[in-house]
Coordinates of C-alpha atoms in Angstrom, one line a residue:
X1 CA 55.0 -22.1 -77.0
X2 CA 57.8 -19.5 -77.1
X3 CA 59.2 -20.7 -73.8
X4 CA 59.5 -24.2 -75.3
X5 CA 61.2 -22.9 -78.4
X6 CA 63.6 -20.9 -76.4
X7 CA 64.2 -23.8 -74.0
X8 CA 65.0 -26.2 -76.8
X9 CA 67.4 -23.7 -78.3
X10 CA 69.1 -23.2 -74.9
X11 CA 69.5 -27.0 -74.7
X12 CA 71.2 -27.0 -78.1
X13 CA 73.5 -24.2 -76.9
X14 CA 74.3 -26.3 -73.8
X15 CA 75.1 -29.3 -76.1
X16 CA 77.3 -27.2 -78.4
X17 CA 79.4 -25.9 -75.5
X18 CA 79.4 -28.6 -72.9
X19 CA 78.5 -32.0 -74.3
X20 CA 81.1 -34.2 -76.0
X21 CA 80.4 -35.7 -79.4
X22 CA 78.0 -38.6 -79.2
X23 CA 74.3 -39.5 -79.2
X24 CA 73.3 -37.0 -76.5
X25 CA 74.9 -34.1 -78.4
X26 CA 73.3 -35.2 -81.7
X27 CA 69.9 -35.7 -80.1
X28 CA 69.8 -32.2 -78.6
X29 CA 71.0 -30.7 -81.9
X30 CA 68.5 -32.6 -83.9
X31 CA 65.7 -31.7 -81.5
X32 CA 66.6 -28.0 -81.8
X33 CA 66.7 -28.2 -85.6
X34 CA 63.3 -29.9 -85.6
X35 CA 61.9 -27.2 -83.3
X36 CA 63.2 -24.5 -85.6
X37 CA 61.7 -26.1 -88.7
X38 CA 58.3 -26.6 -86.9
X39 CA 58.4 -23.0 -85.8
X40 CA 58.9 -21.7 -89.3
X41 CA 56.2 -24.1 -90.7
X42 CA 53.7 -23.0 -88.1
X43 CA 54.4 -19.3 -88.6
X44 CA 54.1 -19.6 -92.3
X45 CA 50.9 -21.6 -92.0
X46 CA 49.1 -18.9 -90.0
X47 CA 50.4 -16.0 -91.9
X48 CA 48.4 -14.3 -94.7
X49 CA 51.1 -14.8 -97.2
X50 CA 52.1 -18.4 -97.4
X51 CA 55.7 -17.7 -98.4
X52 CA 58.5 -17.5 -95.9
X53 CA 59.8 -14.0 -95.5
X54 CA 62.9 -12.5 -94.1
X55 CA 61.6 -12.8 -90.6
X56 CA 62.0 -16.6 -90.9
X57 CA 65.5 -16.4 -92.3
X58 CA 67.3 -16.8 -88.9
X59 CA 65.4 -19.9 -88.0
X60 CA 65.9 -21.5 -91.4
X61 CA 69.6 -20.7 -91.3
X62 CA 69.8 -22.1 -87.7
X63 CA 68.0 -25.3 -88.8
X64 CA 70.4 -25.7 -91.7
X65 CA 73.4 -25.2 -89.4
X66 CA 72.1 -27.6 -86.9
X67 CA 71.5 -30.3 -89.5
X68 CA 75.0 -29.8 -90.9
X69 CA 76.4 -30.0 -87.3
X70 CA 74.6 -33.3 -86.7
X71 CA 76.0 -34.7 -89.9
X72 CA 79.5 -33.4 -89.5
X73 CA 79.9 -33.7 -85.8
X74 CA 77.6 -36.6 -85.0
X75 CA 80.3 -39.3 -84.8
X76 CA 82.3 -40.2 -81.8
X77 CA 85.6 -38.8 -83.2
X78 CA 84.4 -35.8 -85.1
X79 CA 87.3 -33.4 -84.9
X80 CA 87.5 -32.1 -88.5
X81 CA 87.7 -28.5 -89.6
X82 CA 84.0 -28.3 -90.4
X83 CA 83.1 -29.4 -86.9
X84 CA 85.4 -26.9 -85.3
X85 CA 84.1 -24.1 -87.5
X86 CA 80.5 -25.0 -86.6
X87 CA 81.4 -24.8 -82.9
X88 CA 82.3 -21.2 -83.5
X89 CA 79.3 -20.3 -85.6
X90 CA 76.5 -22.2 -83.9
X91 CA 76.4 -20.3 -80.6
X92 CA 75.9 -17.0 -82.4
X93 CA 73.2 -18.4 -84.6
X94 CA 71.4 -19.9 -81.6
X95 CA 71.7 -16.7 -79.6
X96 CA 70.3 -14.6 -82.5
X97 CA 67.4 -17.0 -82.9
X98 CA 66.7 -17.0 -79.2
X99 CA 66.7 -13.2 -79.2
X100 CA 64.3 -13.2 -82.2
X101 CA 61.8 -15.3 -80.1
X102 CA 62.0 -13.1 -77.1

């Protein structure tokens, strides 16, 4: 399970750095966002307290960033300031999230 989570996040990191804007980029980003949300939901479901704690903050933040990236940078000609800013922030959020899963 953890290997799959880390693999999907590594694919999103690959998409952020190497794939041009388009359907493939958006698909990998949305897959990673979905995996992060599912991870948080599963961890909250099996925990004693059914409230997300600080441990889940990184994955929730990552999922939000990935969804914003898919919305802002999903088009073929997404070259706006928000898209460029996300290109600088997303790798750090992905690496922190991968490190949290290790």
